[in-house]
């Protein structure tokens, strides 16, 4: 038997006063914890976060918290993160922006669709940021496979992409959330009590992927009614959800929102060529 906080990925021993943040709304946070039915609404204890270097909680964080006599919950401290995905400012003028924490797998999602999101350069930016993320594995997910005409050219393309990343130790999954093709490989990463964080541009299908695994609408997807390459994005808040199978999915803001374009220097892996579809 696992306690509720363990079901949400806690494996740090004594769980007294430990909660995990499932969503953040300005000054308020939703968190799950042992002894809390559903989710508690908590605020930061101001005095505990006054120091300029105090780590502020974000979705996915394990925190120490307590209730006061009025039943209000206060976050006292962010517990050490075993993994983190951060956007660094190369000029070091601003602090690093932390996009996801405490995940076992980082899904770097891109789209092979006509929205033109697929770019080796973009993937390089993500994978280079993932290099020092901690105890987690990065996996590239090429979604919207259904928008590329089936045949030898498609197979060769996916193989060449997979091979160029294999040299760097990164697994590549080619999938279509729309048709279900390749989704068995995706499911292997969604195991009980493990967290998969999804990063990637808006509209590549991150929420659709999580919804497909959940078997229902858990996250808002782009407003486009039918399956199409041009998704409109709605993913603006970060959310941690526990899927029916017991895995945890952590959604993050899209790369356009975080304005990362062109800010990270990198070397292209050999054999990894830019490719436009259609
Ligand atoms: P997110 O912003 O990354 O969370 O993207 P969404 O999940 O909201 O998806 C954006 C758009 O792409 C929506 O219109 C989805 O219906 C569409 N979409 C997602 N996956 C696929 C896919 O495998 N194939 C096609 N053709 N469209 C997809």
PDB file of N, CA and C in Angstrom, residues 179-274:
ATOM      1  N   UNK A 179      -4.158   9.009 -34.288  1.00  0.00           N
ATOM      2  CA  UNK A 179      -4.499   7.653 -34.731  1.00  0.00           C
ATOM      3  C   UNK A 179      -4.078   6.581 -33.731  1.00  0.00           C
ATOM      4  N   UNK A 180      -3.248   6.953 -32.775  1.00  0.00           N
ATOM      5  CA  UNK A 180      -2.773   5.979 -31.791  1.00  0.00           C
ATOM      6  C   UNK A 180      -1.497   5.271 -32.216  1.00  0.00           C
ATOM      7  N   UNK A 181      -1.039   5.555 -33.422  1.00  0.00           N
ATOM      8  CA  UNK A 181       0.188   4.921 -33.903  1.00  0.00           C
ATOM      9  C   UNK A 181       1.372   5.286 -32.997  1.00  0.00           C
ATOM     10  N   UNK A 182       2.132   4.259 -32.595  1.00  0.00           N
ATOM     11  CA  UNK A 182       3.328   4.493 -31.780  1.00  0.00           C
ATOM     12  C   UNK A 182       3.042   4.743 -30.303  1.00  0.00           C
ATOM     13  N   UNK A 183       1.788   4.790 -29.915  1.00  0.00           N
ATOM     14  CA  UNK A 183       1.459   5.161 -28.535  1.00  0.00           C
ATOM     15  C   UNK A 183       1.855   4.092 -27.512  1.00  0.00           C
ATOM     16  N   UNK A 184       2.029   2.842 -27.968  1.00  0.00           N
ATOM     17  CA  UNK A 184       2.475   1.802 -27.021  1.00  0.00           C
ATOM     18  C   UNK A 184       3.847   2.141 -26.450  1.00  0.00           C
ATOM     19  N   UNK A 185       4.713   2.701 -27.291  1.00  0.00           N
ATOM     20  CA  UNK A 185       6.050   3.089 -26.833  1.00  0.00           C
ATOM     21  C   UNK A 185       5.953   4.233 -25.816  1.00  0.00           C
ATOM     22  N   UNK A 186       5.021   5.121 -26.055  1.00  0.00           N
ATOM     23  CA  UNK A 186       4.802   6.241 -25.133  1.00  0.00           C
ATOM     24  C   UNK A 186       4.336   5.716 -23.776  1.00  0.00           C
ATOM     25  N   UNK A 187       3.418   4.768 -23.818  1.00  0.00           N
ATOM     26  CA  UNK A 187       2.834   4.241 -22.572  1.00  0.00           C
ATOM     27  C   UNK A 187       3.881   3.615 -21.663  1.00  0.00           C
ATOM     28  N   UNK A 188       4.963   3.096 -22.233  1.00  0.00           N
ATOM     29  CA  UNK A 188       6.003   2.460 -21.410  1.00  0.00           C
ATOM     30  C   UNK A 188       6.616   3.430 -20.396  1.00  0.00           C
ATOM     31  N   UNK A 189       6.537   4.713 -20.703  1.00  0.00           N
ATOM     32  CA  UNK A 189       7.123   5.697 -19.786  1.00  0.00           C
ATOM     33  C   UNK A 189       6.137   6.129 -18.705  1.00  0.00           C
ATOM     34  N   UNK A 190       4.865   5.807 -18.904  1.00  0.00           N
ATOM     35  CA  UNK A 190       3.851   6.221 -17.930  1.00  0.00           C
ATOM     36  C   UNK A 190       3.571   5.075 -16.969  1.00  0.00           C
ATOM     37  N   UNK A 191       4.375   5.019 -15.922  1.00  0.00           N
ATOM     38  CA  UNK A 191       4.248   3.944 -14.940  1.00  0.00           C
ATOM     39  C   UNK A 191       3.877   4.566 -13.592  1.00  0.00           C
ATOM     40  N   UNK A 192       3.225   3.764 -12.721  1.00  0.00           N
ATOM     41  CA  UNK A 192       2.735   4.322 -11.465  1.00  0.00           C
ATOM     42  C   UNK A 192       3.824   5.047 -10.651  1.00  0.00           C
ATOM     43  N   UNK A 193       3.456   6.176 -10.110  1.00  0.00           N
ATOM     44  CA  UNK A 193       4.287   6.972  -9.208  1.00  0.00           C
ATOM     45  C   UNK A 193       5.479   7.638  -9.879  1.00  0.00           C
ATOM     46  N   UNK A 194       5.587   7.512 -11.198  1.00  0.00           N
ATOM     47  CA  UNK A 194       6.656   8.200 -11.924  1.00  0.00           C
ATOM     48  C   UNK A 194       6.056   9.382 -12.676  1.00  0.00           C
ATOM     49  N   UNK A 195       6.847  10.439 -12.754  1.00  0.00           N
ATOM     50  CA  UNK A 195       6.353  11.668 -13.372  1.00  0.00           C
ATOM     51  C   UNK A 195       6.962  11.871 -14.755  1.00  0.00           C
ATOM     52  N   UNK A 196       6.125  12.120 -15.732  1.00  0.00           N
ATOM     53  CA  UNK A 196       6.585  12.488 -17.069  1.00  0.00           C
ATOM     54  C   UNK A 196       6.254  13.970 -17.269  1.00  0.00           C
ATOM     55  N   UNK A 197       7.286  14.788 -17.494  1.00  0.00           N
ATOM     56  CA  UNK A 197       7.052  16.202 -17.778  1.00  0.00           C
ATOM     57  C   UNK A 197       7.054  16.387 -19.283  1.00  0.00           C
ATOM     58  N   UNK A 198       6.130  17.200 -19.776  1.00  0.00           N
ATOM     59  CA  UNK A 198       6.048  17.435 -21.214  1.00  0.00           C
ATOM     60  C   UNK A 198       6.435  18.870 -21.519  1.00  0.00           C
ATOM     61  N   UNK A 199       7.440  19.039 -22.374  1.00  0.00           N
ATOM     62  CA  UNK A 199       7.816  20.381 -22.812  1.00  0.00           C
ATOM     63  C   UNK A 199       7.747  20.423 -24.337  1.00  0.00           C
ATOM     64  N   UNK A 200       7.644  21.609 -24.881  1.00  0.00           N
ATOM     65  CA  UNK A 200       7.550  21.762 -26.326  1.00  0.00           C
ATOM     66  C   UNK A 200       6.645  22.924 -26.670  1.00  0.00           C
ATOM     67  N   UNK A 201       6.706  23.366 -27.914  1.00  0.00           N
ATOM     68  CA  UNK A 201       5.897  24.505 -28.346  1.00  0.00           C
ATOM     69  C   UNK A 201       4.417  24.249 -28.115  1.00  0.00           C
ATOM     70  N   UNK A 202       3.677  25.328 -28.015  1.00  0.00           N
ATOM     71  CA  UNK A 202       2.221  25.212 -27.958  1.00  0.00           C
ATOM     72  C   UNK A 202       1.731  24.607 -29.261  1.00  0.00           C
ATOM     73  N   UNK A 203       0.737  23.756 -29.169  1.00  0.00           N
ATOM     74  CA  UNK A 203       0.108  23.236 -30.371  1.00  0.00           C
ATOM     75  C   UNK A 203       0.709  21.950 -30.907  1.00  0.00           C
ATOM     76  N   UNK A 204       1.754  21.435 -30.266  1.00  0.00           N
ATOM     77  CA  UNK A 204       2.370  20.202 -30.782  1.00  0.00           C
ATOM     78  C   UNK A 204       1.619  18.954 -30.314  1.00  0.00           C
ATOM     79  N   UNK A 205       0.729  19.120 -29.334  1.00  0.00           N
ATOM     80  CA  UNK A 205      -0.105  17.989 -28.933  1.00  0.00           C
ATOM     81  C   UNK A 205       0.186  17.425 -27.552  1.00  0.00           C
ATOM     82  N   UNK A 206       0.789  18.226 -26.674  1.00  0.00           N
ATOM     83  CA  UNK A 206       1.123  17.735 -25.329  1.00  0.00           C
ATOM     84  C   UNK A 206      -0.132  17.376 -24.539  1.00  0.00           C
ATOM     85  N   UNK A 207      -1.084  18.302 -24.536  1.00  0.00           N
ATOM     86  CA  UNK A 207      -2.314  18.030 -23.781  1.00  0.00           C
ATOM     87  C   UNK A 207      -3.093  16.888 -24.409  1.00  0.00           C
ATOM     88  N   UNK A 208      -3.096  16.835 -25.739  1.00  0.00           N
ATOM     89  CA  UNK A 208      -3.801  15.743 -26.426  1.00  0.00           C
ATOM     90  C   UNK A 208      -3.202  14.406 -26.029  1.00  0.00           C
ATOM     91  N   UNK A 209      -1.883  14.366 -25.908  1.00  0.00           N
ATOM     92  CA  UNK A 209      -1.216  13.119 -25.539  1.00  0.00           C
ATOM     93  C   UNK A 209      -1.638  12.670 -24.144  1.00  0.00           C
ATOM     94  N   UNK A 210      -1.644  13.619 -23.220  1.00  0.00           N
ATOM     95  CA  UNK A 210      -2.042  13.276 -21.852  1.00  0.00           C
ATOM     96  C   UNK A 210      -3.510  12.858 -21.824  1.00  0.00           C
ATOM     97  N   UNK A 211      -4.341  13.581 -22.551  1.00  0.00           N
ATOM     98  CA  UNK A 211      -5.766  13.223 -22.597  1.00  0.00           C
ATOM     99  C   UNK A 211      -5.976  11.839 -23.187  1.00  0.00           C
ATOM    100  N   UNK A 212      -5.186  11.506 -24.198  1.00  0.00           N
ATOM    101  CA  UNK A 212      -5.326  10.188 -24.824  1.00  0.00           C
ATOM    102  C   UNK A 212      -4.971   9.088 -23.822  1.00  0.00           C
ATOM    103  N   UNK A 213      -3.953   9.327 -23.025  1.00  0.00           N
ATOM    104  CA  UNK A 213      -3.557   8.331 -22.028  1.00  0.00           C
ATOM    105  C   UNK A 213      -4.590   8.244 -20.908  1.00  0.00           C
ATOM    106  N   UNK A 214      -5.181   9.382 -20.599  1.00  0.00           N
ATOM    107  CA  UNK A 214      -6.164   9.414 -19.516  1.00  0.00           C
ATOM    108  C   UNK A 214      -7.498   8.852 -19.977  1.00  0.00           C
ATOM    109  N   UNK A 215      -7.706   8.816 -21.288  1.00  0.00           N
ATOM    110  CA  UNK A 215      -8.968   8.320 -21.814  1.00  0.00           C
ATOM    111  C   UNK A 215     -10.088   9.325 -21.673  1.00  0.00           C
ATOM    112  N   UNK A 216      -9.759  10.534 -21.290  1.00  0.00           N
ATOM    113  CA  UNK A 216     -10.773  11.588 -21.187  1.00  0.00           C
ATOM    114  C   UNK A 216     -10.097  12.947 -21.193  1.00  0.00           C
ATOM    115  N   UNK A 217     -10.902  13.978 -21.197  1.00  0.00           N
ATOM    116  CA  UNK A 217     -10.353  15.325 -21.248  1.00  0.00           C
ATOM    117  C   UNK A 217      -9.861  15.782 -19.877  1.00  0.00           C
ATOM    118  N   UNK A 218      -8.577  15.725 -19.657  1.00  0.00           N
ATOM    119  CA  UNK A 218      -8.016  16.198 -18.399  1.00  0.00           C
ATOM    120  C   UNK A 218      -7.398  17.564 -18.554  1.00  0.00           C
ATOM    121  N   UNK A 219      -6.929  17.820 -19.758  1.00  0.00           N
ATOM    122  CA  UNK A 219      -6.293  19.108 -19.976  1.00  0.00           C
ATOM    123  C   UNK A 219      -6.946  19.793 -21.166  1.00  0.00           C
ATOM    124  N   UNK A 220      -7.010  21.093 -21.099  1.00  0.00           N
ATOM    125  CA  UNK A 220      -7.599  21.835 -22.209  1.00  0.00           C
ATOM    126  C   UNK A 220      -6.712  21.703 -23.435  1.00  0.00           C
ATOM    127  N   UNK A 221      -7.270  21.341 -24.549  1.00  0.00           N
ATOM    128  CA  UNK A 221      -6.476  21.284 -25.778  1.00  0.00           C
ATOM    129  C   UNK A 221      -6.830  22.478 -26.645  1.00  0.00           C
ATOM    130  N   UNK A 222      -6.026  22.690 -27.688  1.00  0.00           N
ATOM    131  CA  UNK A 222      -6.274  23.798 -28.607  1.00  0.00           C
ATOM    132  C   UNK A 222      -7.700  23.729 -29.137  1.00  0.00           C
ATOM    133  N   UNK A 223      -8.228  24.879 -29.486  1.00  0.00           N
ATOM    134  CA  UNK A 223      -9.659  24.945 -29.801  1.00  0.00           C
ATOM    135  C   UNK A 223     -10.042  24.368 -31.154  1.00  0.00           C
ATOM    136  N   UNK A 224      -9.051  24.014 -31.959  1.00  0.00           N
ATOM    137  CA  UNK A 224      -9.358  23.479 -33.284  1.00  0.00           C
ATOM    138  C   UNK A 224     -10.167  22.188 -33.121  1.00  0.00           C
ATOM    139  N   UNK A 225     -11.297  22.121 -33.795  1.00  0.00           N
ATOM    140  CA  UNK A 225     -12.203  21.008 -33.589  1.00  0.00           C
ATOM    141  C   UNK A 225     -11.668  19.678 -34.128  1.00  0.00           C
ATOM    142  N   UNK A 226     -11.251  19.713 -35.386  1.00  0.00           N
ATOM    143  CA  UNK A 226     -10.825  18.456 -35.980  1.00  0.00           C
ATOM    144  C   UNK A 226      -9.311  18.316 -35.861  1.00  0.00           C
ATOM    145  N   UNK A 227      -8.805  17.107 -36.106  1.00  0.00           N
ATOM    146  CA  UNK A 227      -7.377  16.887 -36.061  1.00  0.00           C
ATOM    147  C   UNK A 227      -6.730  17.670 -37.190  1.00  0.00           C
ATOM    148  N   UNK A 228      -5.844  18.569 -36.853  1.00  0.00           N
ATOM    149  CA  UNK A 228      -5.173  19.316 -37.906  1.00  0.00           C
ATOM    150  C   UNK A 228      -3.796  19.700 -37.422  1.00  0.00           C
ATOM    151  N   UNK A 229      -2.961  20.078 -38.341  1.00  0.00           N
ATOM    152  CA  UNK A 229      -1.605  20.450 -37.970  1.00  0.00           C
ATOM    153  C   UNK A 229      -1.552  21.778 -37.252  1.00  0.00           C
ATOM    154  N   UNK A 230      -2.524  22.632 -37.539  1.00  0.00           N
ATOM    155  CA  UNK A 230      -2.473  23.962 -36.935  1.00  0.00           C
ATOM    156  C   UNK A 230      -3.271  23.985 -35.657  1.00  0.00           C
ATOM    157  N   UNK A 231      -2.632  23.726 -34.571  1.00  0.00           N
ATOM    158  CA  UNK A 231      -3.366  23.760 -33.313  1.00  0.00           C
ATOM    159  C   UNK A 231      -3.305  25.160 -32.746  1.00  0.00           C
ATOM    160  N   UNK A 232      -4.394  25.567 -32.108  1.00  0.00           N
ATOM    161  CA  UNK A 232      -4.305  26.831 -31.369  1.00  0.00           C
ATOM    162  C   UNK A 232      -3.980  26.461 -29.940  1.00  0.00           C
ATOM    163  N   UNK A 233      -3.191  27.282 -29.287  1.00  0.00           N
ATOM    164  CA  UNK A 233      -2.728  26.833 -27.982  1.00  0.00           C
ATOM    165  C   UNK A 233      -3.529  27.410 -26.826  1.00  0.00           C
ATOM    166  N   UNK A 234      -3.700  26.573 -25.827  1.00  0.00           N
ATOM    167  CA  UNK A 234      -4.405  27.025 -24.638  1.00  0.00           C
ATOM    168  C   UNK A 234      -3.625  26.680 -23.379  1.00  0.00           C
ATOM    169  N   UNK A 235      -2.477  26.010 -23.573  1.00  0.00           N
ATOM    170  CA  UNK A 235      -1.731  25.545 -22.411  1.00  0.00           C
ATOM    171  C   UNK A 235      -0.983  26.709 -21.789  1.00  0.00           C
ATOM    172  N   UNK A 236      -1.556  27.309 -20.768  1.00  0.00           N
ATOM    173  CA  UNK A 236      -0.875  28.436 -20.155  1.00  0.00           C
ATOM    174  C   UNK A 236      -0.516  28.175 -18.696  1.00  0.00           C
ATOM    175  N   UNK A 237      -1.259  27.301 -18.026  1.00  0.00           N
ATOM    176  CA  UNK A 237      -0.925  27.039 -16.631  1.00  0.00           C
ATOM    177  C   UNK A 237      -0.274  25.672 -16.507  1.00  0.00           C
ATOM    178  N   UNK A 238       0.559  25.528 -15.525  1.00  0.00           N
ATOM    179  CA  UNK A 238       1.210  24.236 -15.323  1.00  0.00           C
ATOM    180  C   UNK A 238       0.325  23.366 -14.468  1.00  0.00           C
ATOM    181  N   UNK A 239       0.281  22.113 -14.784  1.00  0.00           N
ATOM    182  CA  UNK A 239      -0.596  21.230 -14.048  1.00  0.00           C
ATOM    183  C   UNK A 239       0.007  19.853 -13.900  1.00  0.00           C
ATOM    184  N   UNK A 240      -0.170  19.296 -12.738  1.00  0.00           N
ATOM    185  CA  UNK A 240       0.272  17.925 -12.489  1.00  0.00           C
ATOM    186  C   UNK A 240      -0.970  17.070 -12.308  1.00  0.00           C
ATOM    187  N   UNK A 241      -1.110  16.045 -13.110  1.00  0.00           N
ATOM    188  CA  UNK A 241      -2.281  15.177 -12.967  1.00  0.00           C
ATOM    189  C   UNK A 241      -1.867  13.727 -12.792  1.00  0.00           C
ATOM    190  N   UNK A 242      -2.658  13.008 -11.995  1.00  0.00           N
ATOM    191  CA  UNK A 242      -2.430  11.582 -11.820  1.00  0.00           C
ATOM    192  C   UNK A 242      -3.374  10.858 -12.760  1.00  0.00           C
ATOM    193  N   UNK A 243      -2.807  10.063 -13.658  1.00  0.00           N
ATOM    194  CA  UNK A 243      -3.609   9.375 -14.663  1.00  0.00           C
ATOM    195  C   UNK A 243      -4.212   8.113 -14.056  1.00  0.00           C
ATOM    196  N   UNK A 244      -5.268   7.592 -14.663  1.00  0.00           N
ATOM    197  CA  UNK A 244      -5.933   6.396 -14.114  1.00  0.00           C
ATOM    198  C   UNK A 244      -4.966   5.229 -13.869  1.00  0.00           C
ATOM    199  N   UNK A 245      -3.942   5.088 -14.702  1.00  0.00           N
ATOM    200  CA  UNK A 245      -2.983   3.993 -14.510  1.00  0.00           C
ATOM    201  C   UNK A 245      -1.998   4.244 -13.367  1.00  0.00           C
ATOM    202  N   UNK A 246      -2.024   5.445 -12.773  1.00  0.00           N
ATOM    203  CA  UNK A 246      -1.154   5.742 -11.639  1.00  0.00           C
ATOM    204  C   UNK A 246       0.082   6.555 -11.980  1.00  0.00           C
ATOM    205  N   UNK A 247       0.302   6.832 -13.269  1.00  0.00           N
ATOM    206  CA  UNK A 247       1.439   7.677 -13.648  1.00  0.00           C
ATOM    207  C   UNK A 247       1.068   9.145 -13.469  1.00  0.00           C
ATOM    208  N   UNK A 248       2.078   9.988 -13.381  1.00  0.00           N
ATOM    209  CA  UNK A 248       1.849  11.417 -13.192  1.00  0.00           C
ATOM    210  C   UNK A 248       2.326  12.162 -14.425  1.00  0.00           C
ATOM    211  N   UNK A 249       1.495  13.065 -14.905  1.00  0.00           N
ATOM    212  CA  UNK A 249       1.852  13.861 -16.080  1.00  0.00           C
ATOM    213  C   UNK A 249       1.965  15.318 -15.663  1.00  0.00           C
ATOM    214  N   UNK A 250       3.063  15.948 -16.051  1.00  0.00           N
ATOM    215  CA  UNK A 250       3.328  17.341 -15.678  1.00  0.00           C
ATOM    216  C   UNK A 250       3.395  18.181 -16.941  1.00  0.00           C
ATOM    217  N   UNK A 251       2.443  19.069 -17.082  1.00  0.00           N
ATOM    218  CA  UNK A 251       2.364  19.933 -18.251  1.00  0.00           C
ATOM    219  C   UNK A 251       3.122  21.231 -17.960  1.00  0.00           C
ATOM    220  N   UNK A 252       3.724  21.807 -18.987  1.00  0.00           N
ATOM    221  CA  UNK A 252       4.517  23.027 -18.783  1.00  0.00           C
ATOM    222  C   UNK A 252       4.155  24.056 -19.847  1.00  0.00           C
ATOM    223  N   UNK A 253       4.517  25.309 -19.623  1.00  0.00           N
ATOM    224  CA  UNK A 253       4.192  26.326 -20.628  1.00  0.00           C
ATOM    225  C   UNK A 253       4.957  26.073 -21.931  1.00  0.00           C
ATOM    226  N   UNK A 254       4.374  26.453 -23.030  1.00  0.00           N
ATOM    227  CA  UNK A 254       5.009  26.266 -24.341  1.00  0.00           C
ATOM    228  C   UNK A 254       6.250  27.128 -24.504  1.00  0.00           C
ATOM    229  N   UNK A 255       7.071  26.715 -25.430  1.00  0.00           N
ATOM    230  CA  UNK A 255       8.360  27.371 -25.608  1.00  0.00           C
ATOM    231  C   UNK A 255       8.189  28.797 -26.130  1.00  0.00           C
ATOM    232  N   UNK A 256       7.109  29.075 -26.855  1.00  0.00           N
ATOM    233  CA  UNK A 256       6.928  30.447 -27.341  1.00  0.00           C
ATOM    234  C   UNK A 256       6.698  31.384 -26.173  1.00  0.00           C
ATOM    235  N   UNK A 257       5.931  30.892 -25.198  1.00  0.00           N
ATOM    236  CA  UNK A 257       5.681  31.719 -24.025  1.00  0.00           C
ATOM    237  C   UNK A 257       6.966  32.025 -23.270  1.00  0.00           C
ATOM    238  N   UNK A 258       7.900  31.065 -23.284  1.00  0.00           N
ATOM    239  CA  UNK A 258       9.104  31.314 -22.490  1.00  0.00           C
ATOM    240  C   UNK A 258      10.176  31.996 -23.321  1.00  0.00           C
ATOM    241  N   UNK A 259       9.892  32.242 -24.596  1.00  0.00           N
ATOM    242  CA  UNK A 259      10.785  33.054 -25.420  1.00  0.00           C
ATOM    243  C   UNK A 259      12.211  32.571 -25.468  1.00  0.00           C
ATOM    244  N   UNK A 260      12.395  31.299 -25.815  1.00  0.00           N
ATOM    245  CA  UNK A 260      13.739  30.735 -25.768  1.00  0.00           C
ATOM    246  C   UNK A 260      14.438  30.806 -27.109  1.00  0.00           C
ATOM    247  N   UNK A 261      13.720  31.196 -28.128  1.00  0.00           N
ATOM    248  CA  UNK A 261      14.230  31.094 -29.497  1.00  0.00           C
ATOM    249  C   UNK A 261      15.603  31.747 -29.648  1.00  0.00           C
ATOM    250  N   UNK A 262      16.541  30.972 -30.153  1.00  0.00           N
ATOM    251  CA  UNK A 262      17.846  31.506 -30.516  1.00  0.00           C
ATOM    252  C   UNK A 262      18.739  31.882 -29.360  1.00  0.00           C
ATOM    253  N   UNK A 263      18.437  31.421 -28.175  1.00  0.00           N
ATOM    254  CA  UNK A 263      19.228  31.899 -27.042  1.00  0.00           C
ATOM    255  C   UNK A 263      20.279  30.933 -26.532  1.00  0.00           C
ATOM    256  N   UNK A 264      20.286  29.745 -27.077  1.00  0.00           N
ATOM    257  CA  UNK A 264      21.242  28.767 -26.564  1.00  0.00           C
ATOM    258  C   UNK A 264      22.188  28.332 -27.680  1.00  0.00           C
ATOM    259  N   UNK A 265      23.451  28.370 -27.412  1.00  0.00           N
ATOM    260  CA  UNK A 265      24.421  27.919 -28.407  1.00  0.00           C
ATOM    261  C   UNK A 265      24.531  26.415 -28.369  1.00  0.00           C
ATOM    262  N   UNK A 266      24.712  25.830 -29.529  1.00  0.00           N
ATOM    263  CA  UNK A 266      24.829  24.376 -29.551  1.00  0.00           C
ATOM    264  C   UNK A 266      25.507  23.957 -30.844  1.00  0.00           C
ATOM    265  N   UNK A 267      25.921  22.710 -30.852  1.00  0.00           N
ATOM    266  CA  UNK A 267      26.456  22.096 -32.062  1.00  0.00           C
ATOM    267  C   UNK A 267      25.441  21.114 -32.579  1.00  0.00           C
ATOM    268  N   UNK A 268      25.257  21.082 -33.878  1.00  0.00           N
ATOM    269  CA  UNK A 268      24.309  20.128 -34.455  1.00  0.00           C
ATOM    270  C   UNK A 268      24.921  18.735 -34.446  1.00  0.00           C
ATOM    271  N   UNK A 269      24.126  17.716 -34.103  1.00  0.00           N
ATOM    272  CA  UNK A 269      24.658  16.359 -34.230  1.00  0.00           C
ATOM    273  C   UNK A 269      24.780  16.027 -35.705  1.00  0.00           C
ATOM    274  N   UNK A 270      25.750  15.207 -36.055  1.00  0.00           N
ATOM    275  CA  UNK A 270      25.922  14.937 -37.482  1.00  0.00           C
ATOM    276  C   UNK A 270      24.767  14.080 -38.015  1.00  0.00           C
ATOM    277  N   UNK A 271      24.425  14.327 -39.244  1.00  0.00           N
ATOM    278  CA  UNK A 271      23.340  13.563 -39.866  1.00  0.00           C
ATOM    279  C   UNK A 271      21.955  14.096 -39.544  1.00  0.00           C
ATOM    280  N   UNK A 272      21.909  15.166 -38.742  1.00  0.00           N
ATOM    281  CA  UNK A 272      20.602  15.686 -38.327  1.00  0.00           C
ATOM    282  C   UNK A 272      20.286  16.911 -39.170  1.00  0.00           C
ATOM    283  N   UNK A 273      19.548  16.730 -40.237  1.00  0.00           N
ATOM    284  CA  UNK A 273      19.328  17.832 -41.163  1.00  0.00           C
ATOM    285  C   UNK A 273      17.949  18.451 -40.979  1.00  0.00           C
ATOM    286  N   UNK A 274      17.870  19.723 -41.267  1.00  0.00           N
ATOM    287  CA  UNK A 274      16.572  20.387 -41.231  1.00  0.00           C
ATOM    288  C   UNK A 274      15.681  19.785 -42.304  1.00  0.00           C
TER     289      UNK A 274
END
